[in-house]
Amino acid sequence: MNLEQLIQHAQAHRPLCWLNPHYQPAFSPSWIDAQIQQAEQDSEWLTTAISHLIPAFTKGRIQAPLLSANALLPYYPDLQSDQLWLQADHLLPVAGSVKARGGFYEVLQHASQLAQQAGLLSANSDSLTLLSDAAKQLFAQHRIAVGSTGNLGMAIGIMAALLGFQAEVHMSVEAKAWKKARLRQHGVKVIEHSGDYSRAVAAGRALAEQDPFTYFVDDERSSSLFSGYALAADQVIQALTEQGRRIDSEHPLLVYLPCGVGGAPGGIGYGLKRRLGDAVHLFFVEPCASPCILTAMASPQPQDVYQWGLDNQTLADGLAVPAASELVLTLLKTQLSGCMTVSDASLLLWLQCAYQQLQLQLEPSAAAGFVGPQLLLNSPEGRQYLAQQGLDARLKQTTHLIWTTGGSLVPENEFQSWLQLPN
Ligand SMILES: Cc1ncc(COP(=O)(O)O)c(C=O)c1O
């Protein structure tokens, strides 16, 4: 497909699989690696504080289970037993989404820096110092702000409030009412902006720039968020290994990640690539109406979804992002295998299927990855990729990992309404 055909295809809301022409199988390290290494050390140090703040995180580690998806194999006739897995980030406690990984890390990292500057931490301090009265008094003078479609706001807002910060979340008026209500219950200030997610982020950023006591978590640019997401890689590799899955060039891993601005899938994907190199293949899955990584990467100069004539209207509120993160576009330029798109009808179908077959409670955004293996194995572009990378000969040795990214905290009535909707 040339660019014109691709745009027409996207405008017709027809699901597609686009292969990244800049893809290079081998991992190429970049400046962010030093920050990811730092995040690995920080996350060890933070385990004590995290286990006190949120006991549901076993041993203070921000992690969620890997689940077998064998029950879904009838929908994937090309795959065999134990080839299909789900990384169940929708079960991450308190925040209920993948956003806990980057969001909790960035807030705790900022808190540590403030505590250090104020002389509260010495070389031997443990992270419980961040929960002391002195730290609470310090944090109460500071504000943490974020612009969000909802789930990042929940992660940042709730962790900031737990530590005693003033917390402020900038959202589009269209963001889900229950997410706003939940944040307010936690003492978080919710500021609504007319327009889409990008405008909410820009407005939050501009307000924060005027106040030296406000720290803005920038979903479009933050390398700290990105590093927090990257920490997922070692956990998931260990979990797959414990399940007896071998991952190497002969036994490749294919990963399907729901994608909004790109931070969460970008950080996770980069972390996996950093560990597994050419043994892992990353596909981002975006709504047909909001494929911002696709419109940026497939155009000669990055474009937003409106420039492709798309309206950014989707049931997948967490993925309703018109313009991609530049950080992610740069860091993933050669690491990303491709982008796929999914229709709202298909999201609903998979949401209902995940509930019926596996009793999982997902939100529409979190169901995006399920189309991944089908598009890879059945579309002409997917088959082209398999042939180009020599994967078709090793199909039986592949492991397919679908990242389910949110939904466990969705109120029952809202979830029931998705089960009732025709798809
Ligand atoms: C449930 C869910 N999945 C995936 C994502 C995508 O993350 P990102 O916007 O960092 O690409 C989001 C973003 O809010 C989300 O809420």
CSV table of C-alpha atoms and ligand atoms in Angstrom, one decimal:
chain,number,residue,atom,x,y,z
A,1,MET,CA,0.0,0.0,0.0
A,2,ASN,CA,1.4,3.4,-0.8
A,3,LEU,CA,0.7,6.4,1.5
A,4,GLU,CA,-2.4,7.5,-0.4
A,5,GLN,CA,-3.9,4.1,-0.2
A,6,LEU,CA,-3.0,3.8,3.4
A,7,ILE,CA,-4.8,7.0,4.2
A,8,GLN,CA,-7.8,6.0,2.3
A,9,HIS,CA,-7.9,2.6,4.1
A,10,ALA,CA,-7.6,4.4,7.4
A,11,GLN,CA,-10.3,6.9,6.5
A,12,ALA,CA,-12.7,4.0,5.7
A,13,HIS,CA,-11.9,2.7,9.3
A,14,ARG,CA,-10.8,-0.6,7.8
A,15,PRO,CA,-8.4,-2.4,10.2
A,16,LEU,CA,-4.9,-2.7,8.9
A,17,CYS,CA,-1.5,-3.9,9.6
A,18,TRP,CA,1.3,-1.5,8.7
A,19,LEU,CA,4.9,-2.6,8.6
A,20,ASN,CA,7.5,-0.1,9.7
A,21,PRO,CA,10.0,0.4,6.8
A,22,HIS,CA,12.7,1.6,9.3
A,23,TYR,CA,12.5,-1.6,11.4
A,24,GLN,CA,15.9,-3.1,12.3
A,25,PRO,CA,15.8,-6.5,14.1
A,26,ALA,CA,18.8,-5.9,16.4
A,27,PHE,CA,18.5,-3.6,19.4
A,28,SER,CA,20.3,-0.3,19.1
A,29,PRO,CA,21.0,1.3,22.6
A,30,SER,CA,20.4,5.0,23.2
A,31,TRP,CA,20.7,7.7,25.8
A,32,ILE,CA,17.6,6.4,27.7
A,33,ASP,CA,19.4,3.2,28.8
A,34,ALA,CA,21.3,4.9,31.6
A,35,GLN,CA,17.9,6.2,32.9
A,36,ILE,CA,16.4,2.7,32.7
A,37,GLN,CA,19.3,1.3,34.7
A,38,GLN,CA,18.8,4.0,37.3
A,39,ALA,CA,15.1,3.1,37.4
A,40,GLU,CA,16.0,-0.5,38.0
A,41,GLN,CA,18.1,0.5,41.1
A,42,ASP,CA,15.5,3.0,42.3
A,43,SER,CA,12.7,0.4,42.1
A,44,GLU,CA,14.7,-1.9,44.3
A,45,TRP,CA,15.2,0.9,46.9
A,46,LEU,CA,11.5,1.9,46.7
A,47,THR,CA,10.1,-1.6,47.4
A,48,THR,CA,9.9,-0.9,51.2
A,49,ALA,CA,7.9,2.3,50.7
A,50,ILE,CA,5.6,0.8,48.1
A,51,SER,CA,4.8,-2.3,50.2
A,52,HIS,CA,3.8,0.0,53.1
A,53,LEU,CA,1.8,2.4,50.8
A,54,ILE,CA,0.1,-0.4,48.8
A,55,PRO,CA,0.3,-3.8,50.5
A,56,ALA,CA,-1.4,-5.4,47.5
A,57,PHE,CA,1.9,-5.1,45.6
A,58,THR,CA,3.7,-8.2,46.6
A,59,LYS,CA,7.2,-7.4,48.0
A,60,GLY,CA,6.7,-3.8,46.9
A,61,ARG,CA,7.0,-4.6,43.2
A,62,ILE,CA,4.7,-3.0,40.7
A,63,GLN,CA,3.7,-6.1,38.8
A,64,ALA,CA,0.7,-8.1,37.6
A,65,PRO,CA,0.2,-11.7,36.6
A,66,LEU,CA,0.9,-13.4,33.3
A,67,LEU,CA,-2.2,-15.4,32.3
A,68,SER,CA,-2.7,-18.3,29.9
A,69,ALA,CA,-5.0,-17.6,27.1
A,70,ASN,CA,-5.5,-21.2,26.0
A,71,ALA,CA,-9.3,-20.7,26.4
A,72,LEU,CA,-9.1,-18.3,23.4
A,73,LEU,CA,-7.4,-20.7,21.1
A,74,PRO,CA,-10.6,-21.4,19.1
A,75,TYR,CA,-10.4,-17.8,17.9
A,76,TYR,CA,-6.8,-18.3,16.8
A,77,PRO,CA,-6.8,-21.6,14.8
A,78,ASP,CA,-3.1,-21.1,13.8
A,79,LEU,CA,-1.9,-21.2,17.3
A,80,GLN,CA,-1.5,-24.2,19.6
A,81,SER,CA,-1.7,-24.8,23.3
A,82,ASP,CA,0.6,-22.5,25.4
A,83,GLN,CA,1.4,-20.2,22.5
A,84,LEU,CA,-0.9,-17.4,23.6
A,85,TRP,CA,-0.5,-15.4,26.8
A,86,LEU,CA,-1.9,-12.3,28.4
A,87,GLN,CA,0.1,-9.8,30.5
A,88,ALA,CA,-2.8,-8.8,32.8
A,89,ASP,CA,-1.9,-5.2,33.7
A,90,HIS,CA,-5.5,-4.4,34.1
A,91,LEU,CA,-5.1,-6.2,37.5
A,92,LEU,CA,-2.4,-3.7,38.7
A,93,PRO,CA,-3.7,-2.7,42.2
A,94,VAL,CA,-5.1,0.8,43.0
A,95,ALA,CA,-4.6,2.4,39.6
A,96,GLY,CA,-6.2,-0.6,37.7
A,97,SER,CA,-4.1,0.0,34.5
A,98,VAL,CA,-0.7,-0.2,32.9
A,99,LYS,CA,-0.3,3.4,33.8
A,100,ALA,CA,0.7,2.4,37.4
A,101,ARG,CA,4.1,1.2,36.1
A,102,GLY,CA,5.3,4.6,34.8
A,103,GLY,CA,3.1,6.8,36.9
A,104,PHE,CA,3.9,5.4,40.3
A,105,TYR,CA,7.6,5.4,39.4
A,106,GLU,CA,7.7,9.0,38.3
A,107,VAL,CA,5.9,10.3,41.4
A,108,LEU,CA,8.1,8.3,43.8
A,109,GLN,CA,11.2,9.4,41.9
A,110,HIS,CA,10.2,13.1,42.2
A,111,ALA,CA,9.4,12.6,45.9
A,112,SER,CA,12.9,11.1,46.4
A,113,GLN,CA,14.5,14.0,44.7
A,114,LEU,CA,12.6,16.6,46.8
A,115,ALA,CA,13.4,14.7,50.0
A,116,GLN,CA,17.1,14.5,49.0
A,117,GLN,CA,17.3,18.3,48.2
A,118,ALA,CA,15.6,19.0,51.6
A,119,GLY,CA,18.3,16.9,53.4
A,120,LEU,CA,15.8,14.3,54.5
A,121,LEU,CA,17.7,11.4,52.9
A,122,SER,CA,21.2,10.2,53.6
A,123,ALA,CA,23.3,7.5,51.9
A,124,ASN,CA,21.9,4.8,54.2
A,125,SER,CA,18.2,6.0,54.4
A,126,ASP,CA,15.6,3.5,53.4
A,127,SER,CA,12.6,4.5,51.4
A,128,LEU,CA,10.3,4.6,54.4
A,129,THR,CA,11.7,8.0,55.0
A,130,LEU,CA,9.5,9.1,52.1
A,131,LEU,CA,6.5,8.3,54.3
A,132,SER,CA,7.7,10.2,57.4
A,133,ASP,CA,5.9,13.2,58.9
A,134,ALA,CA,8.8,15.4,57.8
A,135,ALA,CA,8.4,14.2,54.2
A,136,LYS,CA,4.7,14.7,54.3
A,137,GLN,CA,5.1,18.3,55.5
A,138,LEU,CA,7.5,18.9,52.7
A,139,PHE,CA,5.4,17.3,50.0
A,140,ALA,CA,2.3,19.2,51.2
A,141,GLN,CA,4.0,22.4,49.9
A,142,HIS,CA,4.3,20.9,46.5
A,143,ARG,CA,1.9,20.1,43.7
A,144,ILE,CA,2.1,17.3,41.1
A,145,ALA,CA,0.0,17.9,38.0
A,146,VAL,CA,-0.7,15.7,34.9
A,147,GLY,CA,-2.7,15.8,31.7
A,148,SER,CA,-4.5,12.5,31.1
A,149,THR,CA,-7.2,10.7,29.3
A,150,GLY,CA,-8.0,9.1,32.7
A,151,ASN,CA,-5.8,6.2,33.6
A,152,LEU,CA,-2.5,8.1,33.9
A,153,GLY,CA,-4.3,10.7,36.0
A,154,MET,CA,-5.5,7.9,38.4
A,155,ALA,CA,-2.0,6.5,38.8
A,156,ILE,CA,-0.3,9.9,39.3
A,157,GLY,CA,-3.1,11.5,41.2
A,158,ILE,CA,-3.6,8.7,43.7
A,159,MET,CA,0.1,8.1,44.4
A,160,ALA,CA,0.7,11.9,44.7
A,161,ALA,CA,-2.2,12.1,47.2
A,162,LEU,CA,-1.0,9.1,49.2
A,163,LEU,CA,2.4,10.7,49.7
A,164,GLY,CA,0.8,14.0,50.8
A,165,PHE,CA,1.3,16.1,47.7
A,166,GLN,CA,-1.4,18.4,46.3
A,167,ALA,CA,-2.5,16.6,43.2
A,168,GLU,CA,-4.0,18.0,40.1
A,169,VAL,CA,-5.3,16.2,37.0
A,170,HIS,CA,-6.1,18.0,33.7
A,171,MET,CA,-8.6,16.1,31.6
A,172,SER,CA,-10.7,16.6,28.6
A,173,VAL,CA,-14.4,17.2,29.4
A,174,GLU,CA,-15.1,14.1,27.5
A,175,ALA,CA,-13.0,11.9,29.8
A,176,LYS,CA,-15.0,9.2,31.7
A,177,ALA,CA,-17.1,10.7,34.5
A,178,TRP,CA,-16.3,7.7,36.9
A,179,LYS,CA,-12.6,8.3,36.5
A,180,LYS,CA,-13.1,12.0,37.5
A,181,ALA,CA,-15.3,11.0,40.4
A,182,ARG,CA,-12.8,8.4,41.7
A,183,LEU,CA,-10.0,11.0,41.6
A,184,ARG,CA,-12.0,13.5,43.5
A,185,GLN,CA,-12.8,10.9,46.1
A,186,HIS,CA,-9.0,10.5,46.6
A,187,GLY,CA,-8.7,14.3,47.2
A,188,VAL,CA,-7.3,15.0,43.7
A,189,LYS,CA,-8.3,18.2,42.0
A,190,VAL,CA,-9.7,17.5,38.6
A,191,ILE,CA,-9.6,20.4,36.0
A,192,GLU,CA,-11.6,19.9,32.9
A,193,HIS,CA,-10.7,21.3,29.5
A,194,SER,CA,-12.7,21.6,26.4
A,195,GLY,CA,-11.2,19.8,23.4
A,196,ASP,CA,-9.2,16.6,23.2
A,197,TYR,CA,-6.4,15.0,25.3
A,198,SER,CA,-3.6,16.9,23.7
A,199,ARG,CA,-5.2,20.2,24.6
A,200,ALA,CA,-5.7,19.1,28.2
A,201,VAL,CA,-2.0,18.2,28.4
A,202,ALA,CA,-0.9,21.5,26.8
A,203,ALA,CA,-3.1,23.5,29.2
A,204,GLY,CA,-1.8,21.6,32.3
A,205,ARG,CA,1.8,22.0,31.1
A,206,ALA,CA,1.3,25.8,30.6
A,207,LEU,CA,-0.3,26.2,34.1
A,208,ALA,CA,2.5,24.2,35.7
A,209,GLU,CA,5.2,26.3,34.0
A,210,GLN,CA,4.0,29.4,35.9
A,211,ASP,CA,4.5,27.8,39.4
A,212,PRO,CA,7.9,26.7,40.7
A,213,PHE,CA,6.2,24.4,43.3
A,214,THR,CA,4.3,22.5,40.6
A,215,TYR,CA,5.9,19.4,38.9
A,216,PHE,CA,4.2,18.4,35.7
A,217,VAL,CA,4.3,14.8,34.6
A,218,ASP,CA,4.4,15.1,30.9
A,219,ASP,CA,2.8,12.1,29.2
A,220,GLU,CA,4.0,13.3,25.8
A,221,ARG,CA,7.7,13.8,26.8
A,222,SER,CA,8.6,12.1,30.1
A,223,SER,CA,11.7,9.9,30.1
A,224,SER,CA,10.9,9.0,33.7
A,225,LEU,CA,7.5,7.5,32.8
A,226,PHE,CA,9.1,5.7,29.9
A,227,SER,CA,11.8,4.2,32.2
A,228,GLY,CA,9.1,3.1,34.7
A,229,TYR,CA,7.2,1.2,31.9
A,230,ALA,CA,10.5,-0.4,30.7
A,231,LEU,CA,10.9,-2.2,34.0
A,232,ALA,CA,8.0,-4.5,33.0
A,233,ALA,CA,10.4,-6.3,30.6
A,234,ASP,CA,12.3,-8.3,33.2
A,235,GLN,CA,9.1,-9.3,35.0
A,236,VAL,CA,7.4,-10.6,32.0
A,237,ILE,CA,10.4,-12.5,30.7
A,238,GLN,CA,10.8,-14.1,34.1
A,239,ALA,CA,7.1,-15.0,34.2
A,240,LEU,CA,7.2,-16.5,30.7
A,241,THR,CA,10.3,-18.5,31.6
A,242,GLU,CA,8.6,-19.8,34.7
A,243,GLN,CA,5.8,-21.1,32.4
A,244,GLY,CA,8.4,-23.0,30.4
A,245,ARG,CA,8.4,-20.7,27.4
A,246,ARG,CA,11.7,-20.4,25.8
A,247,ILE,CA,12.4,-17.0,24.2
A,248,ASP,CA,15.3,-16.5,21.8
A,249,SER,CA,15.9,-15.9,18.1
A,250,GLU,CA,14.7,-19.5,17.3
A,251,HIS,CA,11.7,-19.1,19.7
A,252,PRO,CA,10.5,-15.5,19.0
A,253,LEU,CA,8.1,-13.5,21.1
A,254,LEU,CA,5.4,-11.4,19.4
A,255,VAL,CA,3.9,-8.7,21.5
A,256,TYR,CA,0.7,-6.7,20.9
A,257,LEU,CA,0.4,-3.5,22.9
A,258,PRO,CA,-2.6,-1.1,23.0
A,259,CYS,CA,-1.3,2.3,22.1
A,260,GLY,CA,-2.5,5.9,23.0
A,261,VAL,CA,0.2,8.6,23.0
A,262,GLY,CA,2.8,5.8,22.9
A,263,GLY,CA,4.5,6.1,26.3
A,264,ALA,CA,3.3,2.9,27.9
A,265,PRO,CA,3.7,0.6,24.9
A,266,GLY,CA,6.9,2.5,23.9
A,267,GLY,CA,8.6,2.0,27.3
A,268,ILE,CA,7.5,-1.6,27.7
A,269,GLY,CA,8.5,-2.4,24.1
A,270,TYR,CA,11.8,-0.7,24.4
A,271,GLY,CA,12.5,-2.6,27.6
A,272,LEU,CA,11.7,-5.9,25.9
A,273,LYS,CA,13.9,-5.0,22.9
A,274,ARG,CA,16.7,-4.1,25.2
A,275,ARG,CA,16.7,-7.5,26.8
A,276,LEU,CA,15.6,-9.7,23.8
A,277,GLY,CA,16.9,-7.9,20.7
A,278,ASP,CA,15.8,-9.7,17.5
A,279,ALA,CA,13.9,-12.4,19.5
A,280,VAL,CA,11.1,-9.9,20.2
A,281,HIS,CA,8.7,-8.3,17.6
A,282,LEU,CA,6.6,-5.3,18.8
A,283,PHE,CA,3.2,-4.3,17.3
A,284,PHE,CA,1.3,-1.3,18.6
A,285,VAL,CA,-2.5,-1.5,18.3
A,286,GLU,CA,-4.4,1.7,17.9
A,287,PRO,CA,-8.1,2.6,17.3
A,288,CYS,CA,-9.1,3.1,13.7
A,289,ALA,CA,-10.1,6.7,14.5
A,290,SER,CA,-6.9,7.5,16.5
A,291,PRO,CA,-3.8,5.8,15.1
A,292,CYS,CA,-1.4,8.6,16.1
A,293,ILE,CA,1.8,6.5,15.9
A,294,LEU,CA,0.8,5.2,12.5
A,295,THR,CA,0.0,8.7,11.1
A,296,ALA,CA,3.3,10.0,12.5
A,297,MET,CA,5.5,7.2,11.4
A,298,ALA,CA,4.0,6.5,8.0
A,299,SER,CA,3.9,10.2,6.9
A,300,PRO,CA,7.2,11.7,5.6
A,301,GLN,CA,6.9,14.3,8.4
A,302,PRO,CA,5.0,13.3,11.6
A,303,GLN,CA,1.3,14.1,11.2
A,304,ASP,CA,-1.6,13.9,13.7
A,305,VAL,CA,-4.7,11.9,13.0
A,306,TYR,CA,-6.8,15.0,12.0
A,307,GLN,CA,-4.3,15.6,9.2
A,308,TRP,CA,-5.3,12.2,7.8
A,309,GLY,CA,-8.9,13.2,8.0
A,310,LEU,CA,-9.7,11.0,11.0
A,311,ASP,CA,-11.8,12.3,13.9
A,312,ASN,CA,-10.3,10.8,17.0
A,313,GLN,CA,-13.7,9.6,18.2
A,314,THR,CA,-13.5,6.1,19.7
A,315,LEU,CA,-14.9,4.0,22.5
A,316,ALA,CA,-11.4,3.4,23.6
A,317,ASP,CA,-11.0,6.6,25.7
A,318,GLY,CA,-7.5,5.7,26.9
A,319,LEU,CA,-6.3,5.5,23.3
A,320,ALA,CA,-8.1,8.6,22.0
A,321,VAL,CA,-5.0,10.6,21.4
A,322,PRO,CA,-4.5,12.6,18.2
A,323,ALA,CA,-0.7,13.2,18.3
A,324,ALA,CA,2.1,10.8,19.2
A,325,SER,CA,4.8,11.3,21.8
A,326,GLU,CA,7.9,12.6,20.0
A,327,LEU,CA,10.1,10.8,22.6
A,328,VAL,CA,8.5,7.5,21.6
A,329,LEU,CA,8.7,8.2,17.8
A,330,THR,CA,12.5,8.8,18.2
A,331,LEU,CA,13.2,5.9,20.6
A,332,LEU,CA,11.1,3.3,18.8
A,333,LYS,CA,11.8,4.4,15.2
A,334,THR,CA,13.8,1.3,14.3
A,335,GLN,CA,12.6,-1.0,17.1
A,336,LEU,CA,8.9,-1.1,16.3
A,337,SER,CA,7.8,-3.8,13.8
A,338,GLY,CA,4.6,-2.2,12.9
A,339,CYS,CA,1.2,-0.7,13.8
A,340,MET,CA,-2.2,-2.3,13.6
A,341,THR,CA,-5.6,-0.7,13.9
A,342,VAL,CA,-8.8,-2.0,15.5
A,343,SER,CA,-12.4,-0.9,15.1
A,344,ASP,CA,-14.6,-0.1,18.1
A,345,ALA,CA,-16.9,-3.0,17.1
A,346,SER,CA,-14.0,-5.3,17.4
A,347,LEU,CA,-12.9,-3.9,20.7
A,348,LEU,CA,-16.4,-4.6,22.1
A,349,LEU,CA,-16.3,-8.1,20.7
A,350,TRP,CA,-13.0,-8.9,22.4
A,351,LEU,CA,-14.1,-7.3,25.6
A,352,GLN,CA,-17.1,-9.5,25.7
A,353,CYS,CA,-15.1,-12.6,24.6
A,354,ALA,CA,-12.5,-12.0,27.4
A,355,TYR,CA,-15.2,-11.8,29.9
A,356,GLN,CA,-17.1,-14.9,28.7
A,357,GLN,CA,-14.1,-17.1,28.2
A,358,LEU,CA,-11.7,-15.9,30.9
A,359,GLN,CA,-13.9,-13.8,33.2
A,360,LEU,CA,-11.7,-10.8,32.7
A,361,GLN,CA,-13.0,-7.3,33.2
A,362,LEU,CA,-11.4,-5.1,30.6
A,363,GLU,CA,-12.2,-1.6,29.3
A,364,PRO,CA,-12.4,-1.2,25.5
A,365,SER,CA,-8.8,0.3,25.3
A,366,ALA,CA,-7.4,-2.7,27.0
A,367,ALA,CA,-8.9,-5.1,24.5
A,368,ALA,CA,-7.0,-3.7,21.5
A,369,GLY,CA,-4.2,-6.3,21.6
A,370,PHE,CA,-6.5,-9.3,20.8
A,371,VAL,CA,-6.7,-8.4,17.1
A,372,GLY,CA,-2.9,-8.6,16.9
A,373,PRO,CA,-2.3,-12.3,16.3
A,374,GLN,CA,-5.2,-12.5,13.8
A,375,LEU,CA,-3.9,-9.5,11.8
A,376,LEU,CA,-0.3,-10.8,11.9
A,377,LEU,CA,-1.3,-14.3,10.8
A,378,ASN,CA,-4.0,-13.5,8.3
A,379,SER,CA,-3.4,-10.2,6.7
A,380,PRO,CA,-1.2,-9.9,3.6
A,381,GLU,CA,1.1,-7.4,5.4
A,382,GLY,CA,1.3,-9.7,8.5
A,383,ARG,CA,2.3,-12.7,6.3
A,384,GLN,CA,4.8,-10.5,4.5
A,385,TYR,CA,6.4,-9.7,7.8
A,386,LEU,CA,6.5,-13.3,8.9
A,387,ALA,CA,8.2,-14.3,5.6
A,388,GLN,CA,10.6,-11.3,5.7
A,389,GLN,CA,11.7,-12.1,9.3
A,390,GLY,CA,11.9,-15.8,8.7
A,391,LEU,CA,9.1,-16.4,11.3
A,392,ASP,CA,6.8,-18.5,9.1
A,393,ALA,CA,9.2,-21.4,9.3
A,394,ARG,CA,9.3,-21.1,13.1
A,395,LEU,CA,5.6,-20.4,13.7
A,396,LYS,CA,5.1,-23.3,16.1
A,397,GLN,CA,8.0,-22.0,18.3
A,398,THR,CA,6.5,-18.5,18.6
A,399,THR,CA,5.0,-17.1,21.8
A,400,HIS,CA,2.3,-14.4,21.4
A,401,LEU,CA,1.7,-12.0,24.2
A,402,ILE,CA,-1.3,-9.7,24.4
A,403,TRP,CA,-1.1,-6.9,26.9
A,404,THR,CA,-4.4,-6.2,28.6
A,405,THR,CA,-3.9,-2.7,30.0
A,406,GLY,CA,-6.9,-1.6,32.1
A,407,GLY,CA,-10.4,-2.1,33.3
A,408,SER,CA,-10.5,-3.9,36.6
A,409,LEU,CA,-11.7,-0.7,38.4
A,410,VAL,CA,-14.5,0.1,35.9
A,411,PRO,CA,-17.8,0.4,37.8
A,412,GLU,CA,-20.1,-2.6,37.4
A,413,ASN,CA,-22.9,-0.6,35.6
A,414,GLU,CA,-20.5,0.8,33.1
A,415,PHE,CA,-19.0,-2.6,32.4
A,416,GLN,CA,-22.4,-4.2,32.1
A,417,SER,CA,-23.4,-1.5,29.5
A,418,TRP,CA,-20.4,-2.7,27.3
A,419,LEU,CA,-21.6,-6.3,27.6
A,420,GLN,CA,-25.0,-5.3,26.4
A,421,LEU,CA,-23.8,-3.2,23.4
A,422,PRO,CA,-24.2,-4.9,20.1
A,423,ASN,CA,-20.8,-5.2,18.3
B,1,LIG,C1,-6.2,1.2,29.3
B,1,LIG,C2,-5.1,1.8,28.5
B,1,LIG,N1,-4.3,1.1,27.7
B,1,LIG,C3,-3.3,1.6,27.0
B,1,LIG,C4,-3.0,3.0,27.1
B,1,LIG,C5,-2.0,3.5,26.2
B,1,LIG,O1,-0.9,4.1,26.9
B,1,LIG,P1,-0.2,5.3,26.2
B,1,LIG,O2,-1.1,6.5,26.1
B,1,LIG,O3,1.0,5.6,27.0
B,1,LIG,O4,0.2,4.9,24.8
B,1,LIG,C6,-3.8,3.8,27.9
B,1,LIG,C7,-3.5,5.2,28.1
B,1,LIG,O5,-4.1,5.9,28.8
B,1,LIG,C8,-4.9,3.2,28.7
B,1,LIG,O6,-5.6,3.9,29.5
